[in-house]
C-alpha positions as protocol buffer text, in pm:
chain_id: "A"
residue {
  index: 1
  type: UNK
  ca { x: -1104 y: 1655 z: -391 }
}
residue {
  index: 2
  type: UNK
  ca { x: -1195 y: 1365 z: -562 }
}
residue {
  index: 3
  type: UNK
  ca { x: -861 y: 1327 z: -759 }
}
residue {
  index: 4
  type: UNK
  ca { x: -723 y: 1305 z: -386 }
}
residue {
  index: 5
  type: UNK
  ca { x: -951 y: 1030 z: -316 }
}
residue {
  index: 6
  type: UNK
  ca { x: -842 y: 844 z: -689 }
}
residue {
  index: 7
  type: UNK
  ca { x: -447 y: 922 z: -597 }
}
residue {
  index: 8
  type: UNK
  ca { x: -555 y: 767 z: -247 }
}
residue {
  index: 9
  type: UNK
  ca { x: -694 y: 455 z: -409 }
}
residue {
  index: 10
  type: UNK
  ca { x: -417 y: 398 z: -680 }
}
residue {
  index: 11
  type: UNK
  ca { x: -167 y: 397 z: -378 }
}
residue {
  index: 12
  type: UNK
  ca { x: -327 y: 160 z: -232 }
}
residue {
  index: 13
  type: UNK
  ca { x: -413 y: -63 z: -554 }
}
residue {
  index: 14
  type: UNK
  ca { x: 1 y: -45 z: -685 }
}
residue {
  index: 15
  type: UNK
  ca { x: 130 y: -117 z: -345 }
}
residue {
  index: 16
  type: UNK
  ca { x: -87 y: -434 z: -289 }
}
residue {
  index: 17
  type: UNK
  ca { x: -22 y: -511 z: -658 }
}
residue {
  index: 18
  type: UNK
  ca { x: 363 y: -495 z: -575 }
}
residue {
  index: 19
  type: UNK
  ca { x: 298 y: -695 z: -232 }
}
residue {
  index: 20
  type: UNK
  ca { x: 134 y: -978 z: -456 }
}
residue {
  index: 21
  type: UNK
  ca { x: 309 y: -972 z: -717 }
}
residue {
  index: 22
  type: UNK
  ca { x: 621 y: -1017 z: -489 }
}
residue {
  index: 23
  type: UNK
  ca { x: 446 y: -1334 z: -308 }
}
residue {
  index: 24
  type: UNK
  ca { x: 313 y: -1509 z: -626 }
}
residue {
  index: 25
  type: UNK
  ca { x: 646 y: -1508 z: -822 }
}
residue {
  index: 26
  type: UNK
  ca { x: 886 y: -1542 z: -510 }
}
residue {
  index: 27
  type: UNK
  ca { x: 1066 y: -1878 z: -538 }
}
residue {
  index: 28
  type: UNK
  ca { x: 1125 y: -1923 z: -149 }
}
residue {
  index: 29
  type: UNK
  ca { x: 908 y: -1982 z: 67 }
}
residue {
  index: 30
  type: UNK
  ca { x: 787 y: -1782 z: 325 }
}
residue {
  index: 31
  type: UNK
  ca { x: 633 y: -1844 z: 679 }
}
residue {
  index: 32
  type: UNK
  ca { x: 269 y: -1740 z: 721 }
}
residue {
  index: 33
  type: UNK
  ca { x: 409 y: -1482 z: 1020 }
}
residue {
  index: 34
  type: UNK
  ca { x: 678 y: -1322 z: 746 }
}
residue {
  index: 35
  type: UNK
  ca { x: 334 y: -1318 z: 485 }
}
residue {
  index: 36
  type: UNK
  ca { x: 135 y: -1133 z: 807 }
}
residue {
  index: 37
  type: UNK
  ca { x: 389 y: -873 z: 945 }
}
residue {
  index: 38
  type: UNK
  ca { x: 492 y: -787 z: 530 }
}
residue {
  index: 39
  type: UNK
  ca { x: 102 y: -714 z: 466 }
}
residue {
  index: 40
  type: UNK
  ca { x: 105 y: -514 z: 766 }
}
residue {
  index: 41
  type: UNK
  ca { x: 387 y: -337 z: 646 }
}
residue {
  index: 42
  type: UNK
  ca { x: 312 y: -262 z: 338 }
}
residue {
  index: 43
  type: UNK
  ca { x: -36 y: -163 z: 383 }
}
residue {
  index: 44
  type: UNK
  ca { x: 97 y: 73 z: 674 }
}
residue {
  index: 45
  type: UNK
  ca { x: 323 y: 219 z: 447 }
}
residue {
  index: 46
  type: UNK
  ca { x: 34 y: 245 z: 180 }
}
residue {
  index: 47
  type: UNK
  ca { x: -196 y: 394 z: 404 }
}
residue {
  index: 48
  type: UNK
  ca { x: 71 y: 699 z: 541 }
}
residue {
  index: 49
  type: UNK
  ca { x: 146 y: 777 z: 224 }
}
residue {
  index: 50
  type: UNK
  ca { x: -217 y: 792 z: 105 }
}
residue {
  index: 51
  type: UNK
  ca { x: -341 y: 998 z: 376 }
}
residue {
  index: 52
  type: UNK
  ca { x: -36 y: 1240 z: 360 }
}
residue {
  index: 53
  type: UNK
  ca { x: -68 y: 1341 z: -19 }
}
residue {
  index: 54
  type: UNK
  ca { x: -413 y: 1469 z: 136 }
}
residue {
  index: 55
  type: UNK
  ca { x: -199 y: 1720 z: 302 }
}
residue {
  index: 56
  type: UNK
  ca { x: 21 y: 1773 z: -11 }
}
residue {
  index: 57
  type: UNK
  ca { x: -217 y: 1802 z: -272 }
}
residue {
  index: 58
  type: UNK
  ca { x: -378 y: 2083 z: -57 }
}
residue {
  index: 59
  type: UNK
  ca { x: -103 y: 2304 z: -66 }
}
């Protein structure tokens, strides 16, 4: 259980590195709303994919 809960945590970690990484180097700028609604996104994706590998590993 508690690789589940390391898996959960790298997800999370690699897909706010990715989110950053994309918003420090990115050469245009973007709107505050664009920065809100992509941080929403991503984490949202993060999260479902995070909770749902506690199903997988399971099996």
């Amino acid at each position: 259980m508690a690789a589940n809960w390391w898996l959960a945590l790298i997800i999370m970690v690699v897909f706010n590195g990715i989110l950053v990484w994309t918003l420090i180097t990115g050469t245009e700028s973007v709107s505050r709303t664009a920065k809100k609604w992509l941080f929403i996104v991503v984490n949202a994706v993060g999260l479902i994919l995070a909770v749902s590998q506690f199903f997988w590993m399971d099996f």
